[in-house]
mmCIF file of C-alpha atoms in Angstrom:
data_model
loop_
_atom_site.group_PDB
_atom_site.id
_atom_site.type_symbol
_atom_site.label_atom_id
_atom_site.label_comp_id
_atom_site.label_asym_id
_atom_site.label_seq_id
_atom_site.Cartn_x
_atom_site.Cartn_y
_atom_site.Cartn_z
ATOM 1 C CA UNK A 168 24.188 106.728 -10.306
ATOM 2 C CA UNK A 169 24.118 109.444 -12.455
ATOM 3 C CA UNK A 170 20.911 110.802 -14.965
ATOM 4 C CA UNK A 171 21.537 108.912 -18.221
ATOM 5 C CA UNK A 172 22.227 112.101 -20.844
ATOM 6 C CA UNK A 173 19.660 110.502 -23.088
ATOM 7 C CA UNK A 174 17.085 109.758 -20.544
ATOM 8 C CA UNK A 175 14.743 108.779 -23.867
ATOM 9 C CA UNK A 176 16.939 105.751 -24.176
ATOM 10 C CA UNK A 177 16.566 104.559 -20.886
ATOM 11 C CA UNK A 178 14.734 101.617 -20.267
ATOM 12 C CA UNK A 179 12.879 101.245 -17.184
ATOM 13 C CA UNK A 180 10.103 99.070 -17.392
ATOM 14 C CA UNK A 181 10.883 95.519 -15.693
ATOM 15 C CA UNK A 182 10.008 93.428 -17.933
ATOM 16 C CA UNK A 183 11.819 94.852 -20.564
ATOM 17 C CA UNK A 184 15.079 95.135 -17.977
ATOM 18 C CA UNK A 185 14.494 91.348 -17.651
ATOM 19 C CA UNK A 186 14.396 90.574 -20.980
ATOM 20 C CA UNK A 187 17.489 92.057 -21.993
ATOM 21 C CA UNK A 188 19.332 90.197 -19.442
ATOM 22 C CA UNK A 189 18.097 87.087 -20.733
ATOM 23 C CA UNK A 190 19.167 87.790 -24.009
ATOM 24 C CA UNK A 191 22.561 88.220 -23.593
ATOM 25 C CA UNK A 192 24.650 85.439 -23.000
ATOM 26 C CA UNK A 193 27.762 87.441 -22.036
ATOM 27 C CA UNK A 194 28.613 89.676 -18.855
ATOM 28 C CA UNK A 195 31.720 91.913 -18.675
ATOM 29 C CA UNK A 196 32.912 92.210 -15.408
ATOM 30 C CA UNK A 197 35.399 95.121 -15.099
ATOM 31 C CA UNK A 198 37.646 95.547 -11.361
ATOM 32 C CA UNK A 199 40.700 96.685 -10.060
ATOM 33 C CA UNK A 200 43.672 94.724 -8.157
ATOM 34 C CA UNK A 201 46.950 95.180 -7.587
ATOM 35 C CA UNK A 202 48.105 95.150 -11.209
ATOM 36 C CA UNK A 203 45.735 97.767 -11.586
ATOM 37 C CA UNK A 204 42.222 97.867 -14.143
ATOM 38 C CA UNK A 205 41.503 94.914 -15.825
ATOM 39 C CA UNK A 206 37.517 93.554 -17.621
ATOM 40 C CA UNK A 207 37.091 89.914 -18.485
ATOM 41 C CA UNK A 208 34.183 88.342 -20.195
ATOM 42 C CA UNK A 209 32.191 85.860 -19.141
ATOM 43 C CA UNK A 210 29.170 83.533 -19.494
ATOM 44 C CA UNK A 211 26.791 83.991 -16.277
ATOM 45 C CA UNK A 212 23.498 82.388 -14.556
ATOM 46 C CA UNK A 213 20.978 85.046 -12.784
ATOM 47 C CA UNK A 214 18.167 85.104 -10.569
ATOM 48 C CA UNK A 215 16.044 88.416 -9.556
ATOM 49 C CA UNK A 216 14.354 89.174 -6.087
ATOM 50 C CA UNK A 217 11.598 91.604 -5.043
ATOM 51 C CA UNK A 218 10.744 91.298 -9.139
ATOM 52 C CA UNK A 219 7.396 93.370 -9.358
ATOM 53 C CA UNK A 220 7.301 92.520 -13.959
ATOM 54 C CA UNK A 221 5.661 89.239 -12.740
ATOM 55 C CA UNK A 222 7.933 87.140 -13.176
ATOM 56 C CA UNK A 223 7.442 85.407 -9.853
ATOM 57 C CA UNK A 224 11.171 84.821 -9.353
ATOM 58 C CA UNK A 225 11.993 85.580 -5.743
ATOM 59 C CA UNK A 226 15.326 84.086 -4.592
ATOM 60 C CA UNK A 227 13.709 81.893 -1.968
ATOM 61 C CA UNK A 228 11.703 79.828 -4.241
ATOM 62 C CA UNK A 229 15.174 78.472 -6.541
ATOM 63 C CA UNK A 230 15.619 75.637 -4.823
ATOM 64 C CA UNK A 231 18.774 73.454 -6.409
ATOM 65 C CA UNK A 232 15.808 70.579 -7.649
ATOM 66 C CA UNK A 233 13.758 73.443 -9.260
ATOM 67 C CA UNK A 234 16.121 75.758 -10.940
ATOM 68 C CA UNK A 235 15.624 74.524 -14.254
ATOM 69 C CA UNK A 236 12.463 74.442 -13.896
ATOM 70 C CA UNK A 237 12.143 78.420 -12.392
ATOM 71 C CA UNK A 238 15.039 79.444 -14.552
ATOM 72 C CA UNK A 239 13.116 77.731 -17.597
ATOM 73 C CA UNK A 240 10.250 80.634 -17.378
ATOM 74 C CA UNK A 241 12.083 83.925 -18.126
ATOM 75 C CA UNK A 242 12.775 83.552 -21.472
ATOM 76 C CA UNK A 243 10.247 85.688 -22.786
ATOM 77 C CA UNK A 244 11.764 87.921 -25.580
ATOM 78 C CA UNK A 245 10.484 91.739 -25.753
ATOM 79 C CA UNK A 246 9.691 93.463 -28.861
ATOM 80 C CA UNK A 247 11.622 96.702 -29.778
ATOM 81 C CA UNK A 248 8.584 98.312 -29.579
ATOM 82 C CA UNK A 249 7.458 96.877 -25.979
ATOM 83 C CA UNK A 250 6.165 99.663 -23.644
ATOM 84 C CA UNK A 251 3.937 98.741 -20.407
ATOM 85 C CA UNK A 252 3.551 100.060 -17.527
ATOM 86 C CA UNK A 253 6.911 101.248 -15.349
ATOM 87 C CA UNK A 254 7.357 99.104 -12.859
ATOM 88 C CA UNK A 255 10.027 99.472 -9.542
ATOM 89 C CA UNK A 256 13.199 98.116 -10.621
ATOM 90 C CA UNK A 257 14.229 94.373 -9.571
ATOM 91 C CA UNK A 258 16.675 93.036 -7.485
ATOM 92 C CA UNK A 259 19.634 91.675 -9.680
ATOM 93 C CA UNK A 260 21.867 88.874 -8.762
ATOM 94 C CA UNK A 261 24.263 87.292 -11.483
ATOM 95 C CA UNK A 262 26.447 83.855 -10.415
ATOM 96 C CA UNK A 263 29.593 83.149 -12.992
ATOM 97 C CA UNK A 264 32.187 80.556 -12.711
ATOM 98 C CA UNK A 265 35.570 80.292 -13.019
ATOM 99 C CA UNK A 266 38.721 77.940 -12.555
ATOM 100 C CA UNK A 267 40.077 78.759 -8.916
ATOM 101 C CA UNK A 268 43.385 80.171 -10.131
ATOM 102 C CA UNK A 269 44.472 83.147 -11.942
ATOM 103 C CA UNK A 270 43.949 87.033 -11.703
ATOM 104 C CA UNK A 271 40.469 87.228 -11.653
ATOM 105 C CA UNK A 272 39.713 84.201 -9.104
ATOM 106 C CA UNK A 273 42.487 85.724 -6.989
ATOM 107 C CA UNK A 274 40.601 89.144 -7.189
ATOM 108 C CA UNK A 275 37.351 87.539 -6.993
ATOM 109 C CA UNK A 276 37.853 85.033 -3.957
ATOM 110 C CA UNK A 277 39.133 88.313 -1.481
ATOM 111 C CA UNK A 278 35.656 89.922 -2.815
ATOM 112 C CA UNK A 279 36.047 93.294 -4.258
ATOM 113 C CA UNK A 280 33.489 96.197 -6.093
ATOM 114 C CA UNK A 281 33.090 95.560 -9.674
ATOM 115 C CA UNK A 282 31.329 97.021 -12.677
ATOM 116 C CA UNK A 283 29.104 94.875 -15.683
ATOM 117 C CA UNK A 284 27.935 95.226 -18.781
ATOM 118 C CA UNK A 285 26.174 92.892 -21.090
ATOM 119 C CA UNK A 286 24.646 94.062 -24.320
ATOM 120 C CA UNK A 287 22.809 92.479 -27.268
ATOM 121 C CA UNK A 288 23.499 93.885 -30.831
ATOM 122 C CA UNK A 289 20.415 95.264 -33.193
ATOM 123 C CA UNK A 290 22.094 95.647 -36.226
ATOM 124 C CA UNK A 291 23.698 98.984 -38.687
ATOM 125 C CA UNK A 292 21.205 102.025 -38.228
ATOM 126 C CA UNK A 293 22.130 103.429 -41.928
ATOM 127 C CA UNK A 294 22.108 107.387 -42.554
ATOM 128 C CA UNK A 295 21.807 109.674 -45.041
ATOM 129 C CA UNK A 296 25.710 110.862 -44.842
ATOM 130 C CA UNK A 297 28.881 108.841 -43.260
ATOM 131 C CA UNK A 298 28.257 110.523 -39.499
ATOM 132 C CA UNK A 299 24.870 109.422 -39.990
ATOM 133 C CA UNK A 300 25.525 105.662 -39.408
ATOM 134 C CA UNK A 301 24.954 104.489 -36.108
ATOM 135 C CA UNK A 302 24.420 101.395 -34.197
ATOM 136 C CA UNK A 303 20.754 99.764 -32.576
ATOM 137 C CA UNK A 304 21.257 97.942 -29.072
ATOM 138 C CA UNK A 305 19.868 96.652 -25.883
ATOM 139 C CA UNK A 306 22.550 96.829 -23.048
ATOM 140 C CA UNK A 307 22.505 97.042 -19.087
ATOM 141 C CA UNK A 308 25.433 98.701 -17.561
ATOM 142 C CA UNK A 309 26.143 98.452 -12.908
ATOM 143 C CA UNK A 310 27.906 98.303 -10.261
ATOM 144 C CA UNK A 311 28.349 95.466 -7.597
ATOM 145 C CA UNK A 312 30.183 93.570 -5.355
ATOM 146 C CA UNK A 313 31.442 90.253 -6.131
ATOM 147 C CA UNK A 314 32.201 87.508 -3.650
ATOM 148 C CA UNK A 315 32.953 83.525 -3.721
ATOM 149 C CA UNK A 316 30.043 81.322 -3.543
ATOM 150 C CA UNK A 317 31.497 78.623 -0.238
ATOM 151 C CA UNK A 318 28.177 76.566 0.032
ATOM 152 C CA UNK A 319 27.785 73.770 -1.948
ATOM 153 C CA UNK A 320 23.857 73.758 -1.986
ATOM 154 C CA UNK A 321 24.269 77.596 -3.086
ATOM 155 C CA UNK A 322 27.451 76.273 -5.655
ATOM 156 C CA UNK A 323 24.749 73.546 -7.635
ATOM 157 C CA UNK A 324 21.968 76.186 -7.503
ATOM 158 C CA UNK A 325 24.270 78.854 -9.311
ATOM 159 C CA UNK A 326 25.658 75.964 -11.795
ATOM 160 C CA UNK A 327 21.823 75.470 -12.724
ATOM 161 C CA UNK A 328 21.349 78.848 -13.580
ATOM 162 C CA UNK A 329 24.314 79.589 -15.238
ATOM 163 C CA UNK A 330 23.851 75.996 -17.315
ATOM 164 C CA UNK A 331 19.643 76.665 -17.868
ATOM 165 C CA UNK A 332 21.049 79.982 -19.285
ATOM 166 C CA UNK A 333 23.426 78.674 -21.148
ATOM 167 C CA UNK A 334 21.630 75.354 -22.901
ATOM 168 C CA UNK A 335 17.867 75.828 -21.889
ATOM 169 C CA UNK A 336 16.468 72.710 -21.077
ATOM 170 C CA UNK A 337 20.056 70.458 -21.608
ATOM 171 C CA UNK A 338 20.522 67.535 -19.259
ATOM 172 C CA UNK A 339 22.014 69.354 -16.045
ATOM 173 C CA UNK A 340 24.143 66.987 -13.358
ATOM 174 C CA UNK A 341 26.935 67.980 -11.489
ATOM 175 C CA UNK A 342 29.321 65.586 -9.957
ATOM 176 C CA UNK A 343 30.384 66.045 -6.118
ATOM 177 C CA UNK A 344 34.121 66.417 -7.616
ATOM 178 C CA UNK A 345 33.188 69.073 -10.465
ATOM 179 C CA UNK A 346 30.961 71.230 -7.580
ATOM 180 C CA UNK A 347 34.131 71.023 -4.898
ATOM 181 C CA UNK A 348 36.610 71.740 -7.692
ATOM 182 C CA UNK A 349 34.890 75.048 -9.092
ATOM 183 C CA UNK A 350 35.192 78.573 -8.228
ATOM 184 C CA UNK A 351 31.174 80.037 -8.372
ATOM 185 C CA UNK A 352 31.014 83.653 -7.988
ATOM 186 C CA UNK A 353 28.057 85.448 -6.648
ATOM 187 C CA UNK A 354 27.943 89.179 -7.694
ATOM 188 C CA UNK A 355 25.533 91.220 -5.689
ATOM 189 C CA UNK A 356 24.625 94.173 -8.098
ATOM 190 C CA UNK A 357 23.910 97.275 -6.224
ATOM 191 C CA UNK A 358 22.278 99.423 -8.843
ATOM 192 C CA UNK A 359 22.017 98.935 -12.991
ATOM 193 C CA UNK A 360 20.395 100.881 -15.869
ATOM 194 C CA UNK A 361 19.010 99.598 -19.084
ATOM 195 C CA UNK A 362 19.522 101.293 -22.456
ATOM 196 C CA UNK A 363 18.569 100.698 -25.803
ATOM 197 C CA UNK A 364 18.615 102.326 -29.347
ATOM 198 C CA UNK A 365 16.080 101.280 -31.559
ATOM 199 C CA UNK A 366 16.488 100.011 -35.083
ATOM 200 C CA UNK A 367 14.919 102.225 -38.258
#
């Protein structure tokens, strides 16, 4: 991936990366198919692996029974000001779901390369002429590859996270019907940046 043109606006530090994600509640997921570019937006679980912020959420210790209660731990907010140490970058993985019909599940299920973005909004950044005016933010922008989740024990772990995300702490049971009946999506991102312009 390119050098961001304002590298000051990068954020690199992993627990600041984390937090961001967990702050939005929206990914966009942009791809291409045979009707050519299309983005949709939707809500999304995640989980990180090989996370050096200290987190302590490696992939192999969500089990289906404990995902609300792993998932339940990362919601620790940042400050705008946050700085610590820079840390290697996680591992991200983001699960959405979807009914199994339509344009995107058709794209989805044959597995293609897609692009995401998720951002959360900071407000008007007001200036002293019209140009001036600008815009804070926290965003994280990739690329990945998306595939269908097939595995049911992998389908209720994903629902979890994507329902802990959603509602943290809400009652969370999914029936054998729902889980069969549901298209889970697992995408794989290969490599992300995080960005952010500070409010005034």
């Amino acid at each position: 991936m390119r050098q961001m043109r304002l590298a000051k606006r990068e954020v690199k530090d992993a627990a600041a990366l984390r937090a961001i994600v967990e702050a939005c509640q929206v990914v966009r997921i942009g791809a291409v198919d045979s009707e050519g570019m299309f983005i949709v937006p939707v809500n999304f679980g995640y989980e990180w692996q090989d996370c050096s912020c200290g987190c302590d959420m490696g992939a192999d210790e969500l089990e289906p029974s404990g995902a609300l209660e792993a998932a339940g731990e990362r919601g620790a907010s940042v400050d705008w000001g946050h700085e610590t140490g820079k840390a290697a970058r996680p591992k991200l993985t983001l699960y959405v779901h979807s009914a199994a019909e339509g344009r995107k599940a058709e794209a989805f299920l044959r597995g293609c390369d897609v692009a995401i973005e998720m951002d959360c909004d900071g407000g008007s950044i007001k200036g002293d002429y019209s140009c001036a005016y600008s815009r804070a933010y926290r965003s994280v922008m990739g690329t990945g590859r998306i595939s269908p989740v097939e595995n049911t024990e992998e389908k209720v772990r994903a629902l979890a996270l994507i329902m802990e995300h959603a509602a943290p702490g809400a009652p969370c049971k999914f029936a054998k019907e729902a889980v069969n009946r549901v298209a889970i999506f697992r995408i794989d991102v290969d490599d992300f940046t995080g960005k952010e312009r500070r409010p005034r």
